[in-house]
XYZ file of C-alpha atoms in Angstrom:
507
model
C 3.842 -1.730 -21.341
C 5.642 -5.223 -20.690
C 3.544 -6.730 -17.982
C 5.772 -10.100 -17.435
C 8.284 -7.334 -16.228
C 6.072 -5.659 -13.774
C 5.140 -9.089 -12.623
C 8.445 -9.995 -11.863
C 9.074 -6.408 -10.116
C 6.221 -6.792 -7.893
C 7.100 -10.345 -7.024
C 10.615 -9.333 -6.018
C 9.110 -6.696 -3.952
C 6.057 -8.930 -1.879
C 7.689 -12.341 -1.891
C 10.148 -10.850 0.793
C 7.372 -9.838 3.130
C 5.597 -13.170 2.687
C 8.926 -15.205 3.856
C 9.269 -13.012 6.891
C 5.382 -13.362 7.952
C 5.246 -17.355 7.110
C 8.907 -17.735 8.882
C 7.436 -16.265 12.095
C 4.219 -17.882 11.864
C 5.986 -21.523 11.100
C 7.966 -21.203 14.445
C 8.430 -18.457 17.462
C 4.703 -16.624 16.606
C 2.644 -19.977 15.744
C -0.316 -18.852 13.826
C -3.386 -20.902 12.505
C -2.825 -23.081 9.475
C -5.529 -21.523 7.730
C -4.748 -18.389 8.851
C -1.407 -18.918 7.043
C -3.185 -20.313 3.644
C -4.957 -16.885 3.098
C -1.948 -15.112 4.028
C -0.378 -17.181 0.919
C -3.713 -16.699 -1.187
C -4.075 -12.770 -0.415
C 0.049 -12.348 -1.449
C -0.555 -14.099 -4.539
C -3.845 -11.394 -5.368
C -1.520 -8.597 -4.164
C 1.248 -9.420 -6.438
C -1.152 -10.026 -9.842
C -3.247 -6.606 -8.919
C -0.131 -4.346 -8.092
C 1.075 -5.555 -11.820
C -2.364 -4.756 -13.649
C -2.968 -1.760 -11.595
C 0.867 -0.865 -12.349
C -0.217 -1.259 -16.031
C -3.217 0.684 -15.770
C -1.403 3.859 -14.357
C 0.683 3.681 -17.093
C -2.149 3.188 -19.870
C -4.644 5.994 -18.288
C -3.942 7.891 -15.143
C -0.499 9.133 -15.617
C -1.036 10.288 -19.301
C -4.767 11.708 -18.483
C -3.375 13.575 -15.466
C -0.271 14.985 -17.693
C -2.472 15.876 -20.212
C -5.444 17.728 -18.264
C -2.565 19.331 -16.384
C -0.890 20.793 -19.291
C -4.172 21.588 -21.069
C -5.155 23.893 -17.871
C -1.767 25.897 -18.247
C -2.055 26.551 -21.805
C -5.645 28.089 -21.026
C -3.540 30.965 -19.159
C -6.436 31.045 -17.097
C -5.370 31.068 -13.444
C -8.674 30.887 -11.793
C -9.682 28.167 -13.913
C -6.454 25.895 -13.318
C -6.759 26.332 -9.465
C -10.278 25.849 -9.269
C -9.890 22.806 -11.179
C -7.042 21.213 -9.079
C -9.416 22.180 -5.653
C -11.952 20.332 -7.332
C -9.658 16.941 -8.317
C -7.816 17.268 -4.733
C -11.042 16.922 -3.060
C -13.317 14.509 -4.777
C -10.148 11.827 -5.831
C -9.635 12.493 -1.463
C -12.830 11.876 -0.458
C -13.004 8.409 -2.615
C -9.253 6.986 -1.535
C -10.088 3.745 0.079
C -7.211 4.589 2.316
C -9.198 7.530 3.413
C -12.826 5.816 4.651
C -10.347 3.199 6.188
C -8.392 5.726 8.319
C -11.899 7.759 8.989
C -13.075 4.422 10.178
C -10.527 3.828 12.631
C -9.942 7.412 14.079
C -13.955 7.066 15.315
C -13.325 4.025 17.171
C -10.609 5.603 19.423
C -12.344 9.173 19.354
C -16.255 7.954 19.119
C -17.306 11.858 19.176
C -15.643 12.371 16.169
C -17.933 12.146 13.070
C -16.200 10.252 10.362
C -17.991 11.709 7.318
C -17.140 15.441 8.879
C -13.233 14.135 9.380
C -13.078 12.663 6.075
C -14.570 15.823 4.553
C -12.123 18.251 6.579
C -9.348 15.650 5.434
C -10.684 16.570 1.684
C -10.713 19.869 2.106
C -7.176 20.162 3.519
C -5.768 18.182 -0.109
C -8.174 19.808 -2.507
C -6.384 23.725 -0.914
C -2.774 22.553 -0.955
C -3.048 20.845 -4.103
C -4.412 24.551 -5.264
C -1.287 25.671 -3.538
C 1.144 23.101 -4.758
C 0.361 23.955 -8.505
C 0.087 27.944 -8.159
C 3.808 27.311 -6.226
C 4.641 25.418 -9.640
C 2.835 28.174 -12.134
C 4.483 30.764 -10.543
C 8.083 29.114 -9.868
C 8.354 29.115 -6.469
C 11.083 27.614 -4.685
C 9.929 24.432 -3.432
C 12.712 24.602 -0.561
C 11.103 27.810 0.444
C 7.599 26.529 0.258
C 8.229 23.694 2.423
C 10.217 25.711 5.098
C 7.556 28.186 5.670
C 4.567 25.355 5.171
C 6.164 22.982 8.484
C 7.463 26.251 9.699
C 3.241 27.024 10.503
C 2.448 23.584 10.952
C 4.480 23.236 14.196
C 3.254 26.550 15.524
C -0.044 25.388 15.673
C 1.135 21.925 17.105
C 2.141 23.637 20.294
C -1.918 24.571 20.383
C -3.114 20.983 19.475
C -4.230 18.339 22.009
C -1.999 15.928 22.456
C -3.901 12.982 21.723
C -4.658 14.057 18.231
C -0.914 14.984 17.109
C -0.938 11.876 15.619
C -3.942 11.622 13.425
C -3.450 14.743 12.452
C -0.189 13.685 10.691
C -1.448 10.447 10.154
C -4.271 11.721 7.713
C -1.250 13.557 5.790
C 0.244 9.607 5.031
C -3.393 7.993 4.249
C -4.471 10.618 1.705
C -1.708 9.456 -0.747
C -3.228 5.980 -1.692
C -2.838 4.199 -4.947
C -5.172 6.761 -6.625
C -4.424 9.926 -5.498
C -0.764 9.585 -5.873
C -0.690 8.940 -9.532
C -3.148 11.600 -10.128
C -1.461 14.242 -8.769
C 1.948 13.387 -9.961
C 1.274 13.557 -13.193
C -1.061 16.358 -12.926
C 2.241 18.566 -11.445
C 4.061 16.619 -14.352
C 1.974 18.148 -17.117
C 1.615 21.541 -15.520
C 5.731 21.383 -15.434
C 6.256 20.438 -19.007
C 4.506 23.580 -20.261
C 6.679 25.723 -18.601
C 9.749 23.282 -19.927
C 10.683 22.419 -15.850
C 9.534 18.876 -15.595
C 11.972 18.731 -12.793
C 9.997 21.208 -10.407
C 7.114 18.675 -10.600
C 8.867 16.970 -8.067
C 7.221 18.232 -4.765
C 3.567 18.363 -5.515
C 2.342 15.759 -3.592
C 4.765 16.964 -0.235
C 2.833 20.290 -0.689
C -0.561 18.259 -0.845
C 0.608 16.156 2.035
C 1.081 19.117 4.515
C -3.262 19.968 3.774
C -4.439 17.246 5.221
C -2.127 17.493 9.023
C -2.979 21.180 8.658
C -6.550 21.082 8.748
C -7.385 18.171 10.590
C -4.736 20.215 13.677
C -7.469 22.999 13.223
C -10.048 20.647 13.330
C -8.662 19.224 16.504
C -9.026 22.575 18.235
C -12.797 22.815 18.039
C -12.829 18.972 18.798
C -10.332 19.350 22.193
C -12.763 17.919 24.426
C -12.654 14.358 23.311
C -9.012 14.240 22.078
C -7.350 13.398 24.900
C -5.501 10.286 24.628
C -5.602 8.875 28.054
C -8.834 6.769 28.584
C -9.274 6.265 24.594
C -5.578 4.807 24.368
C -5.750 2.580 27.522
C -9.057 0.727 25.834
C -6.827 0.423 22.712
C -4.114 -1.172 24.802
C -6.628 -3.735 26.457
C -8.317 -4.737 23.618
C -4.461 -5.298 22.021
C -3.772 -7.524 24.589
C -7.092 -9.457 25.161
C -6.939 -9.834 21.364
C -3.477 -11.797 21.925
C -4.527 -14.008 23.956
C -7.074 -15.978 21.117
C -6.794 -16.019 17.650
C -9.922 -17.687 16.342
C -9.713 -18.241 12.259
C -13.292 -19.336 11.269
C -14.818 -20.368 7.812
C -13.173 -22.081 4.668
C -9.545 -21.412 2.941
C -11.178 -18.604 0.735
C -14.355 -17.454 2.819
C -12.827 -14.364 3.988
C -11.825 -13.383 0.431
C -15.251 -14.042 -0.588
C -16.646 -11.964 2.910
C -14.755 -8.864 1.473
C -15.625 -9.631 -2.385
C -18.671 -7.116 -2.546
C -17.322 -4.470 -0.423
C -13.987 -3.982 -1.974
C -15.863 -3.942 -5.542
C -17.876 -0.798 -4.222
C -14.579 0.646 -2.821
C -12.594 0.386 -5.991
C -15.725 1.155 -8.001
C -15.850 4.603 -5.605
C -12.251 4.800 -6.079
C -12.036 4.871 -9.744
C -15.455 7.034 -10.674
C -14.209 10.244 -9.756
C -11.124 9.939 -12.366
C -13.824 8.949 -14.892
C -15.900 11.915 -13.864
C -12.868 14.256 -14.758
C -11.786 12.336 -17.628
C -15.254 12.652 -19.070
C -15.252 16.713 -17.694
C -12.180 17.386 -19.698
C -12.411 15.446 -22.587
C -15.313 17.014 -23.445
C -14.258 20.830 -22.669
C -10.433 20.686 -22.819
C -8.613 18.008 -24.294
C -10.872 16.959 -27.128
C -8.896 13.711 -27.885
C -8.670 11.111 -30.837
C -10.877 8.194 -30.892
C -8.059 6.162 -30.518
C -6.528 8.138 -27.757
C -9.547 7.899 -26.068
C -9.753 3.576 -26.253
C -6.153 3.846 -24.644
C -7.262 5.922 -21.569
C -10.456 3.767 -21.104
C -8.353 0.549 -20.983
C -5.977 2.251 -18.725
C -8.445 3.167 -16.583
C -10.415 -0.299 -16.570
C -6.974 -1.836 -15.859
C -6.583 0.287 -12.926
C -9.626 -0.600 -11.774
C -9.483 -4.282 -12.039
C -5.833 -4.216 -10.032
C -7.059 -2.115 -7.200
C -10.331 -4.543 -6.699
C -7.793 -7.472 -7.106
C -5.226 -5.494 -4.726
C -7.987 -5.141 -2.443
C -8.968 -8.132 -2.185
C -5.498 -9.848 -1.169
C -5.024 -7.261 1.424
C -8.321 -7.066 2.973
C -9.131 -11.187 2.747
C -5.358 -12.194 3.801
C -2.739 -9.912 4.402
C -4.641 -7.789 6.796
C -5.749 -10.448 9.180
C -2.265 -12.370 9.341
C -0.198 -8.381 9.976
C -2.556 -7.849 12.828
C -2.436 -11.737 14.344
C 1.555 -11.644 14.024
C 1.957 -7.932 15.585
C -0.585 -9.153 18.374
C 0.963 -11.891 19.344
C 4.938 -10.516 19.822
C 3.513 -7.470 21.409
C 1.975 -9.540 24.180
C 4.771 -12.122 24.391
C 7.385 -9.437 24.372
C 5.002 -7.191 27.298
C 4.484 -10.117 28.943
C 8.702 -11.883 28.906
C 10.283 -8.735 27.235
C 13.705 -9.421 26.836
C 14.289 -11.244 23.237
C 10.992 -10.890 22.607
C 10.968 -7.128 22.682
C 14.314 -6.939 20.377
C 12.505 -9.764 18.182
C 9.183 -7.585 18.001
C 11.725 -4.159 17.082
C 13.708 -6.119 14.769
C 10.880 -7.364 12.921
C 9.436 -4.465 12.485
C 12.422 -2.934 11.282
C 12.905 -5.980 8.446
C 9.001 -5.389 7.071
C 9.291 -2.024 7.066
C 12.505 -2.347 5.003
C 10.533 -4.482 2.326
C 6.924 -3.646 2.837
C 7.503 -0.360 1.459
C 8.531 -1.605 -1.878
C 5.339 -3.321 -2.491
C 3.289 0.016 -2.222
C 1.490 1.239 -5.782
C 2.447 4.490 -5.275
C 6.127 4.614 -4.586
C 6.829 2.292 -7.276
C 4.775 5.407 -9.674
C 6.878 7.782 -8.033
C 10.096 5.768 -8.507
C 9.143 5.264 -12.254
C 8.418 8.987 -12.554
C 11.927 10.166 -11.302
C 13.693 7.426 -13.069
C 11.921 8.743 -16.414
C 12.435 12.187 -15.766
C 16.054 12.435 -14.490
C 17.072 10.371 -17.605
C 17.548 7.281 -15.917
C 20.422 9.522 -13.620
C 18.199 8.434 -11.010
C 18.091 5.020 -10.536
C 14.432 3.473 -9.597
C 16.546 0.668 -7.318
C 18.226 3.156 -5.517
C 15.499 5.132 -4.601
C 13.875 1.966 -3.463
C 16.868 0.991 -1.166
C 17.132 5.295 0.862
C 13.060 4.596 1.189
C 13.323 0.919 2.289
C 15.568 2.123 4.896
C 13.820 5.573 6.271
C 10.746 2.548 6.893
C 12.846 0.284 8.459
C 13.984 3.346 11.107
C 10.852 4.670 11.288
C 9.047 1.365 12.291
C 11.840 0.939 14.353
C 11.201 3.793 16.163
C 7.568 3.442 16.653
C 8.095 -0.105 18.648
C 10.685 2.164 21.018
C 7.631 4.594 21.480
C 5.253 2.451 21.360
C 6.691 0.431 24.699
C 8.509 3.560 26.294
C 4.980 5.699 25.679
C 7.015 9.015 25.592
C 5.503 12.020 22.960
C 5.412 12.285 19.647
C 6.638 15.347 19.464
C 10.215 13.972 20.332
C 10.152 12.335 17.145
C 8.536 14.416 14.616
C 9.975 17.894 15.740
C 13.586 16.765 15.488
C 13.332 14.937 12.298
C 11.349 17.375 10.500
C 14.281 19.932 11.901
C 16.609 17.777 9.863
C 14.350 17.766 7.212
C 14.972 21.373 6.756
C 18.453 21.688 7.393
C 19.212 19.212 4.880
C 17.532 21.054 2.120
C 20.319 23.808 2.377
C 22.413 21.164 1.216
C 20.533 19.034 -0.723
C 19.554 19.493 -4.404
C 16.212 21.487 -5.166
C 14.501 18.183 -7.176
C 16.013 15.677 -4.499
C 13.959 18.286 -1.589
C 10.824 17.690 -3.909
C 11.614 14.004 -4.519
C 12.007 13.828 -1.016
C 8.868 15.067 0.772
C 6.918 13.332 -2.443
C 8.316 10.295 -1.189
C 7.484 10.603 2.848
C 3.667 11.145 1.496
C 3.684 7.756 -1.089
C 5.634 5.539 1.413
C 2.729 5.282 3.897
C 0.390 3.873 1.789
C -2.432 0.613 2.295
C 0.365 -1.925 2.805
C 2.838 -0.120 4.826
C -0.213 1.209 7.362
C -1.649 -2.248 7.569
C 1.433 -3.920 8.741
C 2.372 -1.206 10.722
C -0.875 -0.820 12.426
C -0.751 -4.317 12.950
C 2.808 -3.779 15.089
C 1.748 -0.673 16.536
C -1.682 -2.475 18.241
C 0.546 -5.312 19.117
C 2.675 -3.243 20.858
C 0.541 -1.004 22.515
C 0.136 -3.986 24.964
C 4.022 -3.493 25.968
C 3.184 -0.776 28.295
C 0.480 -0.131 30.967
C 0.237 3.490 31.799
C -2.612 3.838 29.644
C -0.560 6.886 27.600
C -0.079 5.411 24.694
C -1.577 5.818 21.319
C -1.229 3.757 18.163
C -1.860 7.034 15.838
C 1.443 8.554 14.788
C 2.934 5.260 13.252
C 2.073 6.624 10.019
C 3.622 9.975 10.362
C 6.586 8.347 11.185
C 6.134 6.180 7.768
C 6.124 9.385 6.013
C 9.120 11.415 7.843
C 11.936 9.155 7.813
C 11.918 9.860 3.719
C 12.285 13.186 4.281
C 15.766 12.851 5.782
C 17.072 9.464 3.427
C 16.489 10.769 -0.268
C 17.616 14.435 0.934
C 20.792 12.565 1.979
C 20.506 10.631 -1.337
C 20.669 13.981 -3.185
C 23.422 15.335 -1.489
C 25.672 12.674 -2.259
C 24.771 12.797 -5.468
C 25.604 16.523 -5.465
C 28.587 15.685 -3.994
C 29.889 12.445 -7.357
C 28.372 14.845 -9.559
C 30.935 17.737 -8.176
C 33.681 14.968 -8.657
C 32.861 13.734 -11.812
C 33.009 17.496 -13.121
C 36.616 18.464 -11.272
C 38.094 15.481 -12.462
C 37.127 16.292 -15.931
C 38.729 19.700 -15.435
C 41.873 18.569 -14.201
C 42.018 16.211 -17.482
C 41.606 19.487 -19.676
C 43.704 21.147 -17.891
């Protein structure tokens, strides 16, 4: 563990974001002073938490999921492993911070929606398609297969869905995959792999888990279609967007807010955490039975993990969160009120955060490790981080177009995901898996709160009142689908070259 190198990693990745935000805020999108100094103060909490919670993953999580995972397959006990991974899926779900955020949110657009049932039916949907994932992994499924027939279903029952709640439905599949889920599951499909000597077929896991969430919440929607239509609910969105413009009032001292979210955030990462220890303690006990000293490793990694979410937290919630929203609020009015530069200025920026944003998110720099470890170091972590940077940029891009043009969801998601698939003919099987791994992790607490921010602001840029700003997060999670797929095939296609030119030398 060399934390002055994940420091400078996660410095590289946020310092980016912060120049972009402070640049606007200095000059065409004025923002408060103060408003600015938190902004500065939260980055600086982001960076030092991403490192420590970095360091914790790779102390406790990763190697406690690996191990719990590969202690259920060498039970042979089928019942017992996907019991097990229902149980994880749905408790680590139901404690994501991301989660009770989203839940949170979806209620004050659809205000007859319970949040505790949502969250709960959000739960449910991971803790079955986890259960799914693995038994695709026990029993060597193809994962190209699995995901074919899995959006195959999904789409057929979006023809039957309301409209108005397309988007969280595929929303909920991008905030279930926050900074604790993520590592938990990828190195519970990790150590489940390495059993069966496939560490490669990990890859894909999470994707699988991904597609629960949509699914469920799409059935939920059809005993809920009375109070999902979009219309009225979206309209109040828009106004408040715009009436929210017009005065940014920054109240208190340079570090009150920090200190306003202080006790909250503690409980949140507290909640967060206390389900892995619950396992840990579960499985230590009847499973893994480990050394003392093993033990002391996993207990700091956890703590560490814990400390660097709370300090995460606290930099998002007490600075980051409030600037995103001011700076997406006020370009979406300017550019619905002049449009014109302002509306390229509010697309463009959207498309330069979402190119960098998605680099500072816990779990795709996990991921990113993960594949770099497992490939051999074939797969280079910076290259990954450039396809995913990119699918972010388009995908933000994308949203901005919708969100001022107001035209369906649908046009987006059905022909990308149709990509999706077609590429996976071509692409290689662990690149597929890679792939839809990566359009679950790139959507995570960072990305959505910048791009909620642009999608509220934005909302403002159009006044039929059919606009939504749920669906920005789907889009997060798509775009992914179609770069690293692309990724794979080119690396198919140097692999293929490499090998025929080393032919032609024998030869």
């Amino acid at each position: 563990m060399n934390l002055l190198e994940k420091l400078k990693e996660t410095a590289v990745s946020v310092l980016p974001v912060m120049c972009i935000v402070l640049l606007l805020g200095f000059t065409v999108a004025k923002l408060p002073g103060l408003m600015l100094g938190r902004f500065v103060i939260g980055g600086i909490f982001l960076i030092i938490g991403l490192t420590v919670f970095l360091a914790g993953v790779d102390l406790g999580i990763q190697p406690m999921g690996e191990r719990i995972g590969a202690g259920l397959t060498k039970k042979r006990n089928l019942t017992l492993l996907l019991l097990s991974a229902f149980i994880i899926g749905f408790l680590v779900t139901v404690a994501e911070p991301d989660i009770q955020v989203f839940g949170s949110q979806v209620c004050s657009v659809f205000p007859a929606v319970k949040k505790t049932v949502l969250v709960f039916v959000i739960a449910g949907g991971v803790g079955i398609f986890l259960l799914l994932g693995l038994l695709r992994s026990v029993l060597n499924l193809s994962v190209k297969i699995s995901f074919l027939v899995l959006y195959i279903l999904l789409f057929l029952l979006v023809i039957f869905v309301p409209e108005g709640f397309i988007g969280v439905a595929f929303d909920s599949g991008g905030a279930t995959t926050g900074p604790m889920t993520v590592p938990f599951i990828l190195a519970l499909g990790l150590g489940v792999s390495s059993v069966r000597e496939e560490d490669r077929e990990s890859f894909g896991l999470t994707g699988v888990t991904s597609v629960g969430p949509v699914m469920a919440v799409l059935i939920y929607s059809l005993f809920m279609a009375s109070v999902c239509s979009n219309g009225q609910d979206a309209a109040l969105v828009e106004s408040e967007t715009v009436q929210g413009a017009a005065a940014i009032v920054v109240e208190g001292g340079l570090f009150t807010s920090f200190g306003e979210v202080f006790h909250p955030v503690m409980k949140e990462s507290f909640l967060s955490i206390l389900p892995l220890v619950f396992l840990f303690a579960v499985f230590q006990i009847s499973l893994l039975r480990m050394t003392a000293r093993q033990v002391t490793r996993m207990v700091v990694g956890l703590v560490y993990s814990f400390l660097g979410l709370f300090i995460f937290l606290v930099g998002v919630n007490g600075g980051f969160m409030q600037t995103g929203r001011a700076l997406g609020l006020i370009l979406g009015q300017k550019a619905f009120e002049l449009g014109g530069f302002w509306f390229v200025l509010l697309i463009v920026t959207g498309l330069g955060l979402g190119a960098i944003v998605v680099c500072a998110e816990p779990a795709v720099w996990v991921l990113t490790e993960q594949v770099e470890s497992v490939s051999g170091g074939t797969i280079k972590r910076k290259l990954l981080l450039v396809f995913l940077s990119v699918g972010a940029a388009v995908a933000i891009g994308f949203a901005m177009v919708r969100a001022v043009c107001g035209f369906s969801l649908k046009w987006i998601l059905i022909p990308g995901y149709a990509i999706s698939l077609i590429l996976m003919i071509f692409s290689p099987s662990m690149f597929t898996g890679i792939a839809f791994d990566s359009g679950g992790v790139a959507s995570g607490p960072i990305t959505s709160t910048f791009v909620l921010s642009f999608a509220l602001g934005a909302a403002g840029c159009q006044s039929s009142g059919s606009n939504d700003v749920f669906g920005v997060i789907a889009l997060v999670a798509m775009t992914p689908l179609i770069a690293i797929q692309i990724l794979g095939i080119i690396y198919k296609m140097k692999t293929r070259m490499k090998t025929d030119s080393k032919k032609t030398e024998v030869s």
